[in-house]
JSON list of C-alpha atoms and ligand atoms in Angstrom, two decimals:
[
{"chain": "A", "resi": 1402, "resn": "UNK", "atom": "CA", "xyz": [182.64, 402.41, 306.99]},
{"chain": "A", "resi": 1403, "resn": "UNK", "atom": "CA", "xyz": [182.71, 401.45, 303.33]},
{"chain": "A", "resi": 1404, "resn": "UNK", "atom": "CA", "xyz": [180.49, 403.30, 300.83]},
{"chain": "A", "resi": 1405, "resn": "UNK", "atom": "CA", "xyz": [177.81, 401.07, 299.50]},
{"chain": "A", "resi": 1406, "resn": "UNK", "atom": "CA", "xyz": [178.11, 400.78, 295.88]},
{"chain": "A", "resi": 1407, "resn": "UNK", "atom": "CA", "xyz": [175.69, 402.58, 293.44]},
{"chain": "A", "resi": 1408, "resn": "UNK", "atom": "CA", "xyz": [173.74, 400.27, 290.74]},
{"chain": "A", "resi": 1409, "resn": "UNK", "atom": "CA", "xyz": [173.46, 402.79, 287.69]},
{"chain": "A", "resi": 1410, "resn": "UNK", "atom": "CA", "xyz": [172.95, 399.92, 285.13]},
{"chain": "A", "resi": 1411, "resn": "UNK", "atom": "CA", "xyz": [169.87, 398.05, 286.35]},
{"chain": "A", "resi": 1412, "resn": "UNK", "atom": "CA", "xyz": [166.56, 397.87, 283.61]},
{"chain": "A", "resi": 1413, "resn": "UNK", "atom": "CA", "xyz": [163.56, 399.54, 284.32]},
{"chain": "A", "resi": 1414, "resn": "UNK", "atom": "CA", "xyz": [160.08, 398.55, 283.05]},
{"chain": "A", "resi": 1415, "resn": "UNK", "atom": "CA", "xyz": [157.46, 401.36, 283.36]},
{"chain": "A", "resi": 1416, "resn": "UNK", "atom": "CA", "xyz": [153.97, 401.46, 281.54]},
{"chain": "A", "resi": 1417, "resn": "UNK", "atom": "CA", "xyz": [150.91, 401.51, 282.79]},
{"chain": "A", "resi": 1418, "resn": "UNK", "atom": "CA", "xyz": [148.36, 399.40, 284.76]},
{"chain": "A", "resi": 1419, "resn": "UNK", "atom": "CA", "xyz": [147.93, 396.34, 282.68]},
{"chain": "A", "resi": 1420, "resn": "UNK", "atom": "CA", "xyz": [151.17, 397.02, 280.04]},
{"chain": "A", "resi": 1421, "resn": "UNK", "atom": "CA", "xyz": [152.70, 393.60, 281.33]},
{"chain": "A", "resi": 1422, "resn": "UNK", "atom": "CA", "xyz": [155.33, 395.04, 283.54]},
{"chain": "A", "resi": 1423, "resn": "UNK", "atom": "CA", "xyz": [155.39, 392.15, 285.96]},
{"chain": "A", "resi": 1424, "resn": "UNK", "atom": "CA", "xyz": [154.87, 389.28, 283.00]},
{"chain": "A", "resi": 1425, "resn": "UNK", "atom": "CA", "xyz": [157.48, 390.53, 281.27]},
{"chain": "A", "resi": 1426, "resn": "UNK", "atom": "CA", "xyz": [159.93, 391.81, 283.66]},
{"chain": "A", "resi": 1427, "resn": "UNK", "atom": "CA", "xyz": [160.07, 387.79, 285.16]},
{"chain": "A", "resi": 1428, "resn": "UNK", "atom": "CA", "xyz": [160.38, 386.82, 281.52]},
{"chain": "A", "resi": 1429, "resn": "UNK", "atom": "CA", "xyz": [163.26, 388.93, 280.86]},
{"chain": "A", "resi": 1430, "resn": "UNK", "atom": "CA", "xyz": [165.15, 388.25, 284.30]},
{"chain": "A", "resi": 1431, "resn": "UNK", "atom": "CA", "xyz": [164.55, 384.35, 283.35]},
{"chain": "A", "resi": 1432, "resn": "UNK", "atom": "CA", "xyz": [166.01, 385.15, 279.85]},
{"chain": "A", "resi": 1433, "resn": "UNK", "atom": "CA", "xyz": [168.68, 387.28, 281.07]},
{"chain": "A", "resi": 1434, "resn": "UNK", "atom": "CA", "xyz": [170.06, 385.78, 284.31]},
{"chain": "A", "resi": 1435, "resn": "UNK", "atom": "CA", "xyz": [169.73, 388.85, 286.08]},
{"chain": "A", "resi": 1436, "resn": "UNK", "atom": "CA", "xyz": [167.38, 389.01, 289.30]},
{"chain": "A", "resi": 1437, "resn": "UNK", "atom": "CA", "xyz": [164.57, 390.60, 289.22]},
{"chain": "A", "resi": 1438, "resn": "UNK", "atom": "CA", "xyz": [162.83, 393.24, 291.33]},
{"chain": "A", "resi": 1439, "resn": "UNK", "atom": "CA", "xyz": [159.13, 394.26, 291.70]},
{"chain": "A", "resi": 1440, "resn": "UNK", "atom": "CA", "xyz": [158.92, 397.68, 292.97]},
{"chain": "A", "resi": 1441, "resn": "UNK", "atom": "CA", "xyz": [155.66, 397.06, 294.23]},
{"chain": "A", "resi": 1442, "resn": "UNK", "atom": "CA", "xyz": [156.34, 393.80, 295.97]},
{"chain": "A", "resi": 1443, "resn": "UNK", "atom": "CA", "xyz": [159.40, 395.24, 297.70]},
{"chain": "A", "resi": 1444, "resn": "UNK", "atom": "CA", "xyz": [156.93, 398.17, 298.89]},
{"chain": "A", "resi": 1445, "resn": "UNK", "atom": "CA", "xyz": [154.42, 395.64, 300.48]},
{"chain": "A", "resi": 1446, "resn": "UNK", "atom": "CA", "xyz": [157.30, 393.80, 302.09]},
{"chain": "A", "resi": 1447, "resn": "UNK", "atom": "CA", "xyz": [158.65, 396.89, 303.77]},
{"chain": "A", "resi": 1448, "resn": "UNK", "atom": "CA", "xyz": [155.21, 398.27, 304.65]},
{"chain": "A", "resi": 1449, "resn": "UNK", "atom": "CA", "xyz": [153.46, 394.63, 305.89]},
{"chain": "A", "resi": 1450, "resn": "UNK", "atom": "CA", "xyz": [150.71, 396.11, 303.96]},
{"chain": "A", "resi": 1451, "resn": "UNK", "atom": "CA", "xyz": [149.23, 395.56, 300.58]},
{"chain": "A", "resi": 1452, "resn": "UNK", "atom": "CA", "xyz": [148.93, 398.42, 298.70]},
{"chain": "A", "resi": 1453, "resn": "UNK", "atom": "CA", "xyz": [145.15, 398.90, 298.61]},
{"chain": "A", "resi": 1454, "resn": "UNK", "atom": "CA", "xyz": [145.30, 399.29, 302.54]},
{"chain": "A", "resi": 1455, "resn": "UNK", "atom": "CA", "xyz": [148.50, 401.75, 302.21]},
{"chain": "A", "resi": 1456, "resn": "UNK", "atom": "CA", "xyz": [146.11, 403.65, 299.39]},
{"chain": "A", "resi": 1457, "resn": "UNK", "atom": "CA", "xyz": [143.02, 403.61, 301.88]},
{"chain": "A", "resi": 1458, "resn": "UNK", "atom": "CA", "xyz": [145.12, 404.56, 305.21]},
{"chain": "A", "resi": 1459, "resn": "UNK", "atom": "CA", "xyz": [148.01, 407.06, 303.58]},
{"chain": "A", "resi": 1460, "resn": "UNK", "atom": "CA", "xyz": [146.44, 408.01, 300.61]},
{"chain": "A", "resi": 1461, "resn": "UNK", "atom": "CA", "xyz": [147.54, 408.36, 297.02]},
{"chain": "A", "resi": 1462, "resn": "UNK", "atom": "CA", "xyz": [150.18, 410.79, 298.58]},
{"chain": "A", "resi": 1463, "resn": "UNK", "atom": "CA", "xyz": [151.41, 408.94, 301.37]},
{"chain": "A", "resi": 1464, "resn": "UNK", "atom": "CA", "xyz": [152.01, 405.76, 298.66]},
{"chain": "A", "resi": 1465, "resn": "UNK", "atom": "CA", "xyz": [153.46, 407.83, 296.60]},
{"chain": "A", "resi": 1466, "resn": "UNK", "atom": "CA", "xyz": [156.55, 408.91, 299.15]},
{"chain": "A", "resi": 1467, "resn": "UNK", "atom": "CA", "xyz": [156.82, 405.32, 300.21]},
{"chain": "A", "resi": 1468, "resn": "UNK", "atom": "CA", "xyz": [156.94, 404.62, 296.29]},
{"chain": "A", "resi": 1469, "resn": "UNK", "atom": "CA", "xyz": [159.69, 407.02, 295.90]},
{"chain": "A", "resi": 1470, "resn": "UNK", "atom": "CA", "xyz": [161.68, 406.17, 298.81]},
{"chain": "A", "resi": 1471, "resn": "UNK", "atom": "CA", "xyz": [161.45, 402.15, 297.97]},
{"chain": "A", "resi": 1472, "resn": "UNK", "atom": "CA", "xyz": [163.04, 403.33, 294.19]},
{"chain": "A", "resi": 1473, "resn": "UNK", "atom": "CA", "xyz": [165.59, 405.30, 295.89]},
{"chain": "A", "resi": 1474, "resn": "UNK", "atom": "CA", "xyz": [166.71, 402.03, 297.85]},
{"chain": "A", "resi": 1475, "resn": "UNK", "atom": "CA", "xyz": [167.26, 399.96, 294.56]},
{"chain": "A", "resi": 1476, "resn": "UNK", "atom": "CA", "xyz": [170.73, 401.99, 293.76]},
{"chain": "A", "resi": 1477, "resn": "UNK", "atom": "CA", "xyz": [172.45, 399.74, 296.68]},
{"chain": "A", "resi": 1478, "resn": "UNK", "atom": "CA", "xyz": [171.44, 396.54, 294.56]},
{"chain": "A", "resi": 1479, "resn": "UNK", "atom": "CA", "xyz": [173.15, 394.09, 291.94]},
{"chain": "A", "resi": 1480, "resn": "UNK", "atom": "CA", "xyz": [172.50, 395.03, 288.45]},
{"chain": "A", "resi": 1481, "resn": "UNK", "atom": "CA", "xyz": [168.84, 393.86, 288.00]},
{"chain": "A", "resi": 1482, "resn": "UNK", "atom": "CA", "xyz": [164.99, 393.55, 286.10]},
{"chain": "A", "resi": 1483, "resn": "UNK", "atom": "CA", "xyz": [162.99, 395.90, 287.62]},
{"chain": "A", "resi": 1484, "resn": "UNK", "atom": "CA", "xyz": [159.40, 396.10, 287.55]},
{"chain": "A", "resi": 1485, "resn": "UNK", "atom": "CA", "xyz": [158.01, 399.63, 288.42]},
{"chain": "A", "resi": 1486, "resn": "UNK", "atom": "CA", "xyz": [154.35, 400.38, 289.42]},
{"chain": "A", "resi": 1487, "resn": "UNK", "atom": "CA", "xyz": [152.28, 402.30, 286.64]},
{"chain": "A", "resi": 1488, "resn": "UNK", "atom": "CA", "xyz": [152.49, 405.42, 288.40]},
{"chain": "A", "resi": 1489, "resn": "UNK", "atom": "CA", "xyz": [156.11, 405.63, 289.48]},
{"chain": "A", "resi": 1490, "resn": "UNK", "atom": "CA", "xyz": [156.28, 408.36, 286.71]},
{"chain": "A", "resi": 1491, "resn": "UNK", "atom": "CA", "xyz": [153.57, 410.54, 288.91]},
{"chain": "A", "resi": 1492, "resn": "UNK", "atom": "CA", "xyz": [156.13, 412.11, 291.10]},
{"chain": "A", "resi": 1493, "resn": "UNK", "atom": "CA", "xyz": [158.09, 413.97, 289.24]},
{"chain": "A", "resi": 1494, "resn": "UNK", "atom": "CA", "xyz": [161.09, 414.09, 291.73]},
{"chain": "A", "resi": 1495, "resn": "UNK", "atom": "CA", "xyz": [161.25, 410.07, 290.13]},
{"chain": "A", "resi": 1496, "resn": "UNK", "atom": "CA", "xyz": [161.55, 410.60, 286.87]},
{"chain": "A", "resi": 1497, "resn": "UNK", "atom": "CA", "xyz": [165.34, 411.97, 287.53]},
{"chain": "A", "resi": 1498, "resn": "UNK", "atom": "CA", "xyz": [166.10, 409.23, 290.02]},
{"chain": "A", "resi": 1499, "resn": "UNK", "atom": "CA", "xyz": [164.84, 406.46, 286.78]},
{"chain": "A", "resi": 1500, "resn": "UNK", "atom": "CA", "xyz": [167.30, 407.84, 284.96]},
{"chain": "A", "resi": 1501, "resn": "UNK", "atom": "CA", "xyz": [169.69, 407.63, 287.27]},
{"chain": "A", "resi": 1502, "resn": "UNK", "atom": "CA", "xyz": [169.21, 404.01, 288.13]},
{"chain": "A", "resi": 1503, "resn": "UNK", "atom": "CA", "xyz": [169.61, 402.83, 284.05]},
{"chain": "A", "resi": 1504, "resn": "UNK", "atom": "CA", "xyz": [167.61, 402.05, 281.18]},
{"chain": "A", "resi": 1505, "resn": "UNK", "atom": "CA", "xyz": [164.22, 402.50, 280.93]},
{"chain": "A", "resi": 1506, "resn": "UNK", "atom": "CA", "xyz": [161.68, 400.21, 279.07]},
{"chain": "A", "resi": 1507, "resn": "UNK", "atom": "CA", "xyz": [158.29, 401.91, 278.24]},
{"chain": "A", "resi": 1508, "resn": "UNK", "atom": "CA", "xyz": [156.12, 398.91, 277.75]},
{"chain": "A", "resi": 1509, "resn": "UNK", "atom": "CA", "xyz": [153.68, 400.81, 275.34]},
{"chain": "A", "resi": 1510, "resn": "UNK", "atom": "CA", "xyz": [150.18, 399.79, 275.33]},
{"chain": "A", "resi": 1511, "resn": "UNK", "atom": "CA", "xyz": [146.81, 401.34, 274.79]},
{"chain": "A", "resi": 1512, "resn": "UNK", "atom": "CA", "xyz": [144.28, 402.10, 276.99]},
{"chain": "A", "resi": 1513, "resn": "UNK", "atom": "CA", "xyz": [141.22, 400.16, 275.98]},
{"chain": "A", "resi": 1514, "resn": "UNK", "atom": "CA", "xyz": [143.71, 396.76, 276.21]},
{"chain": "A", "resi": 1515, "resn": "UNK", "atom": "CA", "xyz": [145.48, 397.66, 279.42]},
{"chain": "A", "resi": 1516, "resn": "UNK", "atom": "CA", "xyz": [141.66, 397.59, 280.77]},
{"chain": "A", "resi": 1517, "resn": "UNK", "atom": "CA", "xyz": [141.15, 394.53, 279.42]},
{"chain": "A", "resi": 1518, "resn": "UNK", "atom": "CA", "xyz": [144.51, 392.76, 280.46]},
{"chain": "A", "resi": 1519, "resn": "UNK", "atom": "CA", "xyz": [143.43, 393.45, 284.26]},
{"chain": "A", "resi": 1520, "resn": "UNK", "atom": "CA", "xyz": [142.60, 390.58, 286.10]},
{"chain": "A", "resi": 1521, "resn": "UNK", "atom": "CA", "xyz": [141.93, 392.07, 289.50]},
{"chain": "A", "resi": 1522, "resn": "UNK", "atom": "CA", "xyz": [141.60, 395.37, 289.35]},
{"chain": "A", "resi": 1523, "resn": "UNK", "atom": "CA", "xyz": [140.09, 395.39, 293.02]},
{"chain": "A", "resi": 1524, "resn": "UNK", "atom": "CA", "xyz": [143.91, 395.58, 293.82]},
{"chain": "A", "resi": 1525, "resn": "UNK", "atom": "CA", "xyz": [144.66, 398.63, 291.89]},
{"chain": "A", "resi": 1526, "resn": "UNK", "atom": "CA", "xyz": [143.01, 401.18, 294.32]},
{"chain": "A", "resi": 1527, "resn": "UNK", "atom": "CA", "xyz": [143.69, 403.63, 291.15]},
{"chain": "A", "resi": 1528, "resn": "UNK", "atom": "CA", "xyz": [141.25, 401.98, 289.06]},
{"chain": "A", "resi": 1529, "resn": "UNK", "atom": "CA", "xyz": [137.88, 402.67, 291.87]},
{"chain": "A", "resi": 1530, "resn": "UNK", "atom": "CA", "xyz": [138.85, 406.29, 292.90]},
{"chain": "A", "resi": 1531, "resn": "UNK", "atom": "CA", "xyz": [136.87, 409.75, 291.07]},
{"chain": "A", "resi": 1532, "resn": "UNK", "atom": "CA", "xyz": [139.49, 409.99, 287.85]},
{"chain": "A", "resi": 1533, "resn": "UNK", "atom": "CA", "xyz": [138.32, 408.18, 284.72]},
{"chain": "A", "resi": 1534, "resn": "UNK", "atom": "CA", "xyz": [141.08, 405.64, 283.53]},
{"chain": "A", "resi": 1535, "resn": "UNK", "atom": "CA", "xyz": [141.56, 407.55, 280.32]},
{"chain": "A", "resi": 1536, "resn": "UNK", "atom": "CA", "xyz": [142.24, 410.95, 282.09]},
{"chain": "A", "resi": 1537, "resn": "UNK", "atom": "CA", "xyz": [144.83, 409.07, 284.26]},
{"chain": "A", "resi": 1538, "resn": "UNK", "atom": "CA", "xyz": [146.28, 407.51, 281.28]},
{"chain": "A", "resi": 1539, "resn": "UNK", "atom": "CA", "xyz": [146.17, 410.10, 278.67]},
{"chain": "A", "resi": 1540, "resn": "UNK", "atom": "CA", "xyz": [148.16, 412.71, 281.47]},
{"chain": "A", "resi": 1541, "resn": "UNK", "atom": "CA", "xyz": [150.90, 410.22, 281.45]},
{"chain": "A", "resi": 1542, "resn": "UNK", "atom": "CA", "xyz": [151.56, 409.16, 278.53]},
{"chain": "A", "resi": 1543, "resn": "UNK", "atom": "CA", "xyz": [153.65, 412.07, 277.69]},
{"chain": "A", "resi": 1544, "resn": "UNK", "atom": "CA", "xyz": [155.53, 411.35, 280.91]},
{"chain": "A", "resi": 1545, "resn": "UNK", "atom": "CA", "xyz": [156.13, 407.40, 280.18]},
{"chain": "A", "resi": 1546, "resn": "UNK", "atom": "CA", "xyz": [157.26, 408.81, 276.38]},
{"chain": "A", "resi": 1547, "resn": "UNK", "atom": "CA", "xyz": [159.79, 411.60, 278.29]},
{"chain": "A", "resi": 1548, "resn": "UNK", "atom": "CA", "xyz": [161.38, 409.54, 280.76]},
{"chain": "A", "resi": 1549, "resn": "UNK", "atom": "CA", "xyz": [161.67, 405.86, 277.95]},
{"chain": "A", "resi": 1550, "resn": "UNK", "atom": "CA", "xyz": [165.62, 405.49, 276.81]},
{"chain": "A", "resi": 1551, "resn": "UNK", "atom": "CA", "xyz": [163.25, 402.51, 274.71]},
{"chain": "A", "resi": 1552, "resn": "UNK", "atom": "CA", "xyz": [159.71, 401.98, 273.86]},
{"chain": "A", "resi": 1553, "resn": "UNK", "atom": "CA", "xyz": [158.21, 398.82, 272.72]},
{"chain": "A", "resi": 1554, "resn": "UNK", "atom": "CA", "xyz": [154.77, 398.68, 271.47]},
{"chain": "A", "resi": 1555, "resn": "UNK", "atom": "CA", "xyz": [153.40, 396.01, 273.34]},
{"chain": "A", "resi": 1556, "resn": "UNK", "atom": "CA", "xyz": [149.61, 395.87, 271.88]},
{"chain": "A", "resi": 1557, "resn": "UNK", "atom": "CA", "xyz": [148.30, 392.43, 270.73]},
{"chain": "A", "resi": 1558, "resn": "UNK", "atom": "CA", "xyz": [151.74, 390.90, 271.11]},
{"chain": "A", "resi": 1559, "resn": "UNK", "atom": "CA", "xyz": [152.29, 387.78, 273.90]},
{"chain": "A", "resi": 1560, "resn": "UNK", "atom": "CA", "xyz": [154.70, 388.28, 277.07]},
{"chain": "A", "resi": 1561, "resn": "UNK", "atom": "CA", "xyz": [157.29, 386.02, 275.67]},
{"chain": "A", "resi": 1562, "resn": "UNK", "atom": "CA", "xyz": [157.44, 388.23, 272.44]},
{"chain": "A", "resi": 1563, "resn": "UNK", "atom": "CA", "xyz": [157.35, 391.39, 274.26]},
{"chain": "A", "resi": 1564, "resn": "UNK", "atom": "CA", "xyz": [160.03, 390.30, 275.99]},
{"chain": "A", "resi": 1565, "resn": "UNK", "atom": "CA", "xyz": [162.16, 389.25, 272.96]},
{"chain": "A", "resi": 1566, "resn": "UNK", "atom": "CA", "xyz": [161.90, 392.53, 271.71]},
{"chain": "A", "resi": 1567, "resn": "UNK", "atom": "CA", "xyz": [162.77, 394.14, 275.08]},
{"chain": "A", "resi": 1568, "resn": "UNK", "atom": "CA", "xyz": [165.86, 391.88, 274.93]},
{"chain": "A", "resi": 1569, "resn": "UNK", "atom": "CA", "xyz": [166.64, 392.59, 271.30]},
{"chain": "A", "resi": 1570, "resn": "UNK", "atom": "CA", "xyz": [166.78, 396.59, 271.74]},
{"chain": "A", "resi": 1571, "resn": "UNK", "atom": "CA", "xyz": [169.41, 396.13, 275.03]},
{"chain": "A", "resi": 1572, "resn": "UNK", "atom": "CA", "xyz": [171.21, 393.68, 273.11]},
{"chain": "A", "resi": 1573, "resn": "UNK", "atom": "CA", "xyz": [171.56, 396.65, 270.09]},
{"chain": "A", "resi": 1574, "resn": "UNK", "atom": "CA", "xyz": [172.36, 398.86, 272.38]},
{"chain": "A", "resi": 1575, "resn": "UNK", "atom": "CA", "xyz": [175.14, 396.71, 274.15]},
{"chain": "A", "resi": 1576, "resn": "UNK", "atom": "CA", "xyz": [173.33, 396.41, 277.21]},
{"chain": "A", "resi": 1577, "resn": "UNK", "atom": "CA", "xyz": [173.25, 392.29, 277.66]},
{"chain": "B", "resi": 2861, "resn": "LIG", "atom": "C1", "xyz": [149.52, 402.19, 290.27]},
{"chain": "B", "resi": 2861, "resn": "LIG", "atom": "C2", "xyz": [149.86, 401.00, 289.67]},
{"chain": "B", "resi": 2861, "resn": "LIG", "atom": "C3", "xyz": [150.07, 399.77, 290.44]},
{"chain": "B", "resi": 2861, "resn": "LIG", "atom": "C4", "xyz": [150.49, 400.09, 291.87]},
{"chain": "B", "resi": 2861, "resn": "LIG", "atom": "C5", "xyz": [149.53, 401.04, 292.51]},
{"chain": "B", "resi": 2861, "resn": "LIG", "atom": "C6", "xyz": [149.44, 402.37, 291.74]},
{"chain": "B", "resi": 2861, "resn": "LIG", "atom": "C7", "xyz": [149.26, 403.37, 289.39]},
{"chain": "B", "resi": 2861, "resn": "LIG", "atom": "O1", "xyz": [151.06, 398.97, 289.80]},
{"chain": "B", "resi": 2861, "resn": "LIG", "atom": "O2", "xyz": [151.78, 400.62, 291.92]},
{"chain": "B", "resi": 2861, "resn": "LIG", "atom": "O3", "xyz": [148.27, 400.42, 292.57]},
{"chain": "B", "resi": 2861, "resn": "LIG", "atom": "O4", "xyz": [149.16, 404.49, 289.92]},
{"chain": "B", "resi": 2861, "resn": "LIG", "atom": "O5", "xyz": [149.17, 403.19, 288.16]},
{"chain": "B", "resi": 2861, "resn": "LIG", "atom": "P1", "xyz": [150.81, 398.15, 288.42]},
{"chain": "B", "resi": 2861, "resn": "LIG", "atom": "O6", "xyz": [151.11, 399.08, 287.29]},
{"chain": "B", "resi": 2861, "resn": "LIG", "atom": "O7", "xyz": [151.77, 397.02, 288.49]},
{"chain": "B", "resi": 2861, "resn": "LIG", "atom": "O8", "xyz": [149.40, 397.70, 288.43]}
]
């Protein structure tokens, strides 16, 4: 049998809950031309679940393994946009397998307005369990910062100029 060939040039958007990862990643794959892939989507797809009921039958543990097998899966596809979940950075056996898969965006955003840019937070099971939002955020941001090839302030700034500037930094860096 043929061996499946191995995306390594695809463009990752990571940031947390709120940073504009799904806005933006559709703006860029519009801008671009390349398709577009919500990691999250793809994981309630495969599962037939949404991902509060994964959270409230599996666990954060169990959604975390189906996280990290889902990200795993995206080497077989065509160069694409690709929106990661908040915590993708949690594991830390993904932070290797980002890298791996091509650039990553760190859509940069502080905590107070990632908050306040949630619509429905009754779907980020994340947001209701014991941790205080700040101690979630504040233990990754030195994760988002170690695993970003770019980082792009995002605060106060619409989706379609966030994703200008996302575009501009590939385009320096003779990725478009
Ligand atoms: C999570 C963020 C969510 C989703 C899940 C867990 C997190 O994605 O993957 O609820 O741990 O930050 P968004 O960042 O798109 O909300």
């Amino acid at each position: 049998m043929p061996e499946r060939a191995i995306c390594t040039d695809h463009i990752l958007l990571i940031g947390f809950m709120g940073s504009g990862k799904t806005s933006v990643s559709r703006r860029l794959s519009s801008m671009t031309g390349l398709s577009l892939i919500d990691v999250d989507q793809r994981i309630e797809a495969l599962q037939h679940r949404k991902i509060p009921a994964i959270f409230a039958q599996e666990g954060e543990q169990g959604f975390r393994r189906i996280e990290t097998h889902t990200l795993e899966g995206i080497r077989y596809e065509g160069r694409s946009i690709v929106s990661c979940g908040g915590g993708i950075v949690c594991n830390p056996a993904n932070r290797p397998i980002l890298k791996a898969l091509g650039t990553v965006v760190y859509l940069q955003v502080p905590v107070e307005e990632a908050v306040g840019r949630i619509t429905h937070p009754e779907t980020r099971p994340m947001l209701s369990g014991p941790r205080p939002v700040e101690e979630i955020y504040n233990e990754r941001l030195p994760v988002y910062r170690e695993v970003a090839d770019i980082t792009i302030n995002t605060s106060g700034l619409s989706v379609q100029r966030v994703a200008t500037l996302c575009r501009r930094e590939l385009d320096k860096r003779g990725l478009l």
